[in-house]
Structure formats: C-alpha cells, structure tokens
Amino acid sequence: MKLRLTKIAIGCVITLLITGITDLCHADGYRLVTESRYFTVYATENFDITRILTRLNYDFFLEAEHLISTDEPDPAMMLGQTLDSIFIEATHALDIHTYDFHGTIKIVIDQSAVSTEFRKRYRQDFPERSFYIHEENTIFISYKEITLG
C-alpha cells in the first residue's frame, strides 16, 4: 500500500513540475493565437480576431477558395494567412526575398500597453502604436490601433 501511495505521490509531483514548466513558458502573460508560415502570433488578452481581419482587409489578401470553403472558417488560421499574404506582398514590393523568415507578433490591448512593453526594455515611454525588436525578431502592436498601412 505504501509503495502504491509513493508512486501516486511521485506521479503528482512530476505532473506539478511539468505544469509549472508549461506555465513558465507563458509567464510573460501572452497566449498563442496562431502560427503561420512566417509568423507566430501571441496576445495578452482575448480579442476579436474578426475585427482584426476586417481592419486588415483580409478578403483582399486571401484566395477566394479559403472564403468559399464549405468548412466553418477558422479566424485564427485566416489571421495567419492574412499576415503571411501582407508579408509576401511587402517583400515583393521591396524586392526583398526572405523566404526563410519567421517572426513573432505580440498583440497587446492598446498603445499604453505597447509603451509598457517598450519601457520594460528601454526604460523610456513610447508614444507609437507598435515597435519591432530586431534581436528578438518580434513586433509588438496595439490591438485597438491595428490597421492596414
């Protein structure tokens, strides 16, 4: 009986350790929204993905077959595809062909939260709606101010 309780206790400890390690991966407060060919997108809050898609004019960037699909559309997948399409269009327009690129986008709730993320790193306020950190290959952007352009 003691051996069985010991095995159960060890199992519980291992489970707690694994859960703790998983929680540490999300310690910065971001949750995974979507992964695409060129971007991994995280967000700090729950937000309306369809609102972002509308602001980004997603139907222009996605092929018609994705919009006419008989399956229920997955907004997270559509966001990834839209971001990839914008990236490809921009790299082609600039004649920069970086097909092995993969970056991170972290969406925060508003410009104040963008400034907070900037202040954590550079100890000064930041009045803009987004910024890019080259060393981390990460874009921080405000959900409330996301627009195309």
PDB file of C-alpha atoms in Angstrom:
ATOM      1  CA  MET A   1       0.000   0.000   0.000  1.00  0.00           C
ATOM      2  CA  LYS A   2       2.850   2.405   0.872  1.00  0.00           C
ATOM      3  CA  LEU A   3       4.560   1.659  -2.457  1.00  0.00           C
ATOM      4  CA  ARG A   4       1.382   2.456  -4.359  1.00  0.00           C
ATOM      5  CA  LEU A   5       0.930   5.758  -2.463  1.00  0.00           C
ATOM      6  CA  THR A   6       4.579   6.612  -3.150  1.00  0.00           C
ATOM      7  CA  LYS A   7       4.069   6.027  -6.903  1.00  0.00           C
ATOM      8  CA  ILE A   8       0.964   8.209  -6.848  1.00  0.00           C
ATOM      9  CA  ALA A   9       2.819  10.943  -4.952  1.00  0.00           C
ATOM     10  CA  ILE A  10       5.740  10.822  -7.426  1.00  0.00           C
ATOM     11  CA  GLY A  11       3.267  10.986 -10.304  1.00  0.00           C
ATOM     12  CA  CYS A  12       1.619  14.053  -8.761  1.00  0.00           C
ATOM     13  CA  VAL A  13       4.977  15.781  -8.244  1.00  0.00           C
ATOM     14  CA  ILE A  14       6.014  15.103 -11.853  1.00  0.00           C
ATOM     15  CA  THR A  15       2.657  16.429 -13.089  1.00  0.00           C
ATOM     16  CA  LEU A  16       3.056  19.579 -10.996  1.00  0.00           C
ATOM     17  CA  LEU A  17       6.596  20.097 -12.293  1.00  0.00           C
ATOM     18  CA  ILE A  18       5.522  19.704 -15.916  1.00  0.00           C
ATOM     19  CA  THR A  19       2.576  22.048 -15.376  1.00  0.00           C
ATOM     20  CA  GLY A  20       4.891  24.548 -13.706  1.00  0.00           C
ATOM     21  CA  ILE A  21       7.315  24.415 -16.617  1.00  0.00           C
ATOM     22  CA  THR A  22       4.465  24.930 -19.067  1.00  0.00           C
ATOM     23  CA  ASP A  23       3.242  27.901 -17.039  1.00  0.00           C
ATOM     24  CA  LEU A  24       6.738  29.376 -17.097  1.00  0.00           C
ATOM     25  CA  CYS A  25       6.628  29.327 -20.893  1.00  0.00           C
ATOM     26  CA  HIS A  26       3.629  31.649 -20.653  1.00  0.00           C
ATOM     27  CA  ALA A  27       4.972  33.683 -17.732  1.00  0.00           C
ATOM     28  CA  ASP A  28       5.106  36.850 -19.844  1.00  0.00           C
ATOM     29  CA  GLY A  29       1.304  36.804 -19.990  1.00  0.00           C
ATOM     30  CA  TYR A  30       0.935  36.013 -23.695  1.00  0.00           C
ATOM     31  CA  ARG A  31      -1.107  33.182 -25.152  1.00  0.00           C
ATOM     32  CA  LEU A  32      -0.661  31.611 -28.559  1.00  0.00           C
ATOM     33  CA  VAL A  33      -3.209  32.855 -31.114  1.00  0.00           C
ATOM     34  CA  THR A  34      -1.967  31.284 -34.343  1.00  0.00           C
ATOM     35  CA  GLU A  35       1.086  30.010 -36.161  1.00  0.00           C
ATOM     36  CA  SER A  36       1.620  30.518 -39.857  1.00  0.00           C
ATOM     37  CA  ARG A  37       4.446  30.112 -42.329  1.00  0.00           C
ATOM     38  CA  TYR A  38       6.045  33.459 -41.479  1.00  0.00           C
ATOM     39  CA  PHE A  39       4.660  34.401 -38.056  1.00  0.00           C
ATOM     40  CA  THR A  40       3.783  33.110 -34.616  1.00  0.00           C
ATOM     41  CA  VAL A  41       1.170  35.392 -33.087  1.00  0.00           C
ATOM     42  CA  TYR A  42       0.609  35.835 -29.352  1.00  0.00           C
ATOM     43  CA  ALA A  43      -1.781  38.094 -27.465  1.00  0.00           C
ATOM     44  CA  THR A  44      -2.164  39.267 -23.888  1.00  0.00           C
ATOM     45  CA  GLU A  45      -5.945  39.437 -23.915  1.00  0.00           C
ATOM     46  CA  ASN A  46      -8.851  37.754 -25.587  1.00  0.00           C
ATOM     47  CA  PHE A  47      -9.758  39.840 -28.576  1.00  0.00           C
ATOM     48  CA  ASP A  48     -11.983  39.705 -31.612  1.00  0.00           C
ATOM     49  CA  ILE A  49      -9.915  38.175 -34.419  1.00  0.00           C
ATOM     50  CA  THR A  50     -12.611  39.007 -36.969  1.00  0.00           C
ATOM     51  CA  ARG A  51     -12.258  42.692 -36.049  1.00  0.00           C
ATOM     52  CA  ILE A  52      -8.553  42.498 -36.865  1.00  0.00           C
ATOM     53  CA  LEU A  53      -9.272  40.643 -40.102  1.00  0.00           C
ATOM     54  CA  THR A  54     -11.736  43.340 -41.147  1.00  0.00           C
ATOM     55  CA  ARG A  55      -9.220  46.086 -40.366  1.00  0.00           C
ATOM     56  CA  LEU A  56      -6.577  44.239 -42.389  1.00  0.00           C
ATOM     57  CA  ASN A  57      -8.958  43.804 -45.348  1.00  0.00           C
ATOM     58  CA  TYR A  58      -8.443  40.036 -45.197  1.00  0.00           C
ATOM     59  CA  ASP A  59     -10.684  39.213 -48.146  1.00  0.00           C
ATOM     60  CA  PHE A  60      -8.314  41.110 -50.420  1.00  0.00           C
ATOM     61  CA  PHE A  61      -5.316  39.072 -49.272  1.00  0.00           C
ATOM     62  CA  LEU A  62      -6.817  35.607 -49.061  1.00  0.00           C
ATOM     63  CA  GLU A  63      -7.597  33.472 -52.048  1.00  0.00           C
ATOM     64  CA  ALA A  64     -11.304  33.061 -52.769  1.00  0.00           C
ATOM     65  CA  GLU A  65     -11.163  29.305 -52.170  1.00  0.00           C
ATOM     66  CA  HIS A  66     -10.476  29.902 -48.466  1.00  0.00           C
ATOM     67  CA  LEU A  67     -13.504  32.154 -48.165  1.00  0.00           C
ATOM     68  CA  ILE A  68     -15.887  29.917 -50.113  1.00  0.00           C
ATOM     69  CA  SER A  69     -14.898  26.753 -48.270  1.00  0.00           C
ATOM     70  CA  THR A  70     -17.722  24.532 -47.039  1.00  0.00           C
ATOM     71  CA  ASP A  71     -15.903  24.190 -43.710  1.00  0.00           C
ATOM     72  CA  GLU A  72     -16.527  26.693 -40.943  1.00  0.00           C
ATOM     73  CA  PRO A  73     -13.802  29.335 -41.323  1.00  0.00           C
ATOM     74  CA  ASP A  74     -11.160  29.403 -38.614  1.00  0.00           C
ATOM     75  CA  PRO A  75     -10.471  33.076 -37.784  1.00  0.00           C
ATOM     76  CA  ALA A  76      -7.061  32.285 -36.248  1.00  0.00           C
ATOM     77  CA  MET A  77      -5.969  30.440 -39.395  1.00  0.00           C
ATOM     78  CA  MET A  78      -7.320  33.275 -41.541  1.00  0.00           C
ATOM     79  CA  LEU A  79      -5.321  35.771 -39.462  1.00  0.00           C
ATOM     80  CA  GLY A  80      -2.125  33.790 -40.047  1.00  0.00           C
ATOM     81  CA  GLN A  81      -2.806  33.564 -43.775  1.00  0.00           C
ATOM     82  CA  THR A  82      -3.604  37.282 -43.978  1.00  0.00           C
ATOM     83  CA  LEU A  83      -0.390  38.234 -42.169  1.00  0.00           C
ATOM     84  CA  ASP A  84       1.591  35.917 -44.455  1.00  0.00           C
ATOM     85  CA  SER A  85      -0.029  37.490 -47.527  1.00  0.00           C
ATOM     86  CA  ILE A  86       0.771  41.021 -46.320  1.00  0.00           C
ATOM     87  CA  PHE A  87       4.353  39.939 -45.629  1.00  0.00           C
ATOM     88  CA  ILE A  88       4.760  38.383 -49.091  1.00  0.00           C
ATOM     89  CA  GLU A  89       3.260  41.432 -50.792  1.00  0.00           C
ATOM     90  CA  ALA A  90       5.576  43.774 -48.862  1.00  0.00           C
ATOM     91  CA  THR A  91       8.699  41.722 -49.555  1.00  0.00           C
ATOM     92  CA  HIS A  92       7.860  41.534 -53.254  1.00  0.00           C
ATOM     93  CA  ALA A  93       7.177  45.276 -53.447  1.00  0.00           C
ATOM     94  CA  LEU A  94      10.519  45.972 -51.768  1.00  0.00           C
ATOM     95  CA  ASP A  95      12.278  43.247 -53.803  1.00  0.00           C
ATOM     96  CA  ILE A  96      13.396  41.582 -50.586  1.00  0.00           C
ATOM     97  CA  HIS A  97      13.003  37.836 -50.791  1.00  0.00           C
ATOM     98  CA  THR A  98      13.416  36.329 -47.335  1.00  0.00           C
ATOM     99  CA  TYR A  99      11.500  33.085 -47.577  1.00  0.00           C
ATOM    100  CA  ASP A 100      13.179  31.568 -44.517  1.00  0.00           C
ATOM    101  CA  PHE A 101      11.930  34.393 -42.280  1.00  0.00           C
ATOM    102  CA  HIS A 102       9.833  33.572 -39.226  1.00  0.00           C
ATOM    103  CA  GLY A 103       8.933  36.308 -36.776  1.00  0.00           C
ATOM    104  CA  THR A 104       6.815  36.796 -33.711  1.00  0.00           C
ATOM    105  CA  ILE A 105       3.938  39.223 -33.327  1.00  0.00           C
ATOM    106  CA  LYS A 106       2.768  40.073 -29.825  1.00  0.00           C
ATOM    107  CA  ILE A 107      -0.580  41.826 -29.668  1.00  0.00           C
ATOM    108  CA  VAL A 108      -1.294  43.963 -26.612  1.00  0.00           C
ATOM    109  CA  ILE A 109      -4.593  45.674 -25.827  1.00  0.00           C
ATOM    110  CA  ASP A 110      -3.746  49.327 -26.562  1.00  0.00           C
ATOM    111  CA  GLN A 111      -0.999  51.919 -27.093  1.00  0.00           C
ATOM    112  CA  SER A 112      -0.449  52.247 -23.341  1.00  0.00           C
ATOM    113  CA  ALA A 113       0.422  48.536 -23.197  1.00  0.00           C
ATOM    114  CA  VAL A 114       2.799  48.983 -26.168  1.00  0.00           C
ATOM    115  CA  SER A 115       4.512  51.761 -24.218  1.00  0.00           C
ATOM    116  CA  THR A 116       4.725  49.495 -21.143  1.00  0.00           C
ATOM    117  CA  GLU A 117       6.430  46.738 -23.179  1.00  0.00           C
ATOM    118  CA  PHE A 118       8.861  49.302 -24.601  1.00  0.00           C
ATOM    119  CA  ARG A 119       9.553  50.751 -21.141  1.00  0.00           C
ATOM    120  CA  LYS A 120      10.377  47.255 -19.783  1.00  0.00           C
ATOM    121  CA  ARG A 121      13.192  47.007 -22.307  1.00  0.00           C
ATOM    122  CA  TYR A 122      14.437  50.565 -22.819  1.00  0.00           C
ATOM    123  CA  ARG A 123      13.343  52.436 -19.673  1.00  0.00           C
ATOM    124  CA  GLN A 124      11.509  55.175 -21.534  1.00  0.00           C
ATOM    125  CA  ASP A 125       7.990  55.833 -22.773  1.00  0.00           C
ATOM    126  CA  PHE A 126       6.989  55.141 -26.348  1.00  0.00           C
ATOM    127  CA  PRO A 127       4.137  57.101 -27.964  1.00  0.00           C
ATOM    128  CA  GLU A 128       3.619  54.918 -31.056  1.00  0.00           C
ATOM    129  CA  ARG A 129       1.199  52.029 -31.677  1.00  0.00           C
ATOM    130  CA  SER A 130       3.861  49.393 -32.451  1.00  0.00           C
ATOM    131  CA  PHE A 131       7.575  48.640 -32.444  1.00  0.00           C
ATOM    132  CA  TYR A 132       9.980  45.973 -33.668  1.00  0.00           C
ATOM    133  CA  ILE A 133      12.885  44.423 -31.767  1.00  0.00           C
ATOM    134  CA  HIS A 134      15.429  43.126 -34.261  1.00  0.00           C
ATOM    135  CA  GLU A 135      17.298  40.953 -31.740  1.00  0.00           C
ATOM    136  CA  GLU A 136      14.098  39.097 -30.845  1.00  0.00           C
ATOM    137  CA  ASN A 137      12.575  39.313 -34.340  1.00  0.00           C
ATOM    138  CA  THR A 138       9.395  40.447 -32.596  1.00  0.00           C
ATOM    139  CA  ILE A 139       6.752  43.038 -33.386  1.00  0.00           C
ATOM    140  CA  PHE A 140       4.697  44.469 -30.528  1.00  0.00           C
ATOM    141  CA  ILE A 141       1.430  46.014 -31.726  1.00  0.00           C
ATOM    142  CA  SER A 142      -1.703  47.533 -30.206  1.00  0.00           C
ATOM    143  CA  TYR A 143      -4.930  45.637 -30.842  1.00  0.00           C
ATOM    144  CA  LYS A 144      -7.032  48.796 -30.700  1.00  0.00           C
ATOM    145  CA  GLU A 145      -4.893  50.556 -33.308  1.00  0.00           C
ATOM    146  CA  ILE A 146      -4.288  47.735 -35.801  1.00  0.00           C
ATOM    147  CA  THR A 147      -4.935  48.925 -39.347  1.00  0.00           C
ATOM    148  CA  LEU A 148      -3.629  48.148 -42.804  1.00  0.00           C
ATOM    149  CA  GLY A 149      -0.860  50.575 -43.633  1.00  0.00           C
TER     150      GLY A 149
END
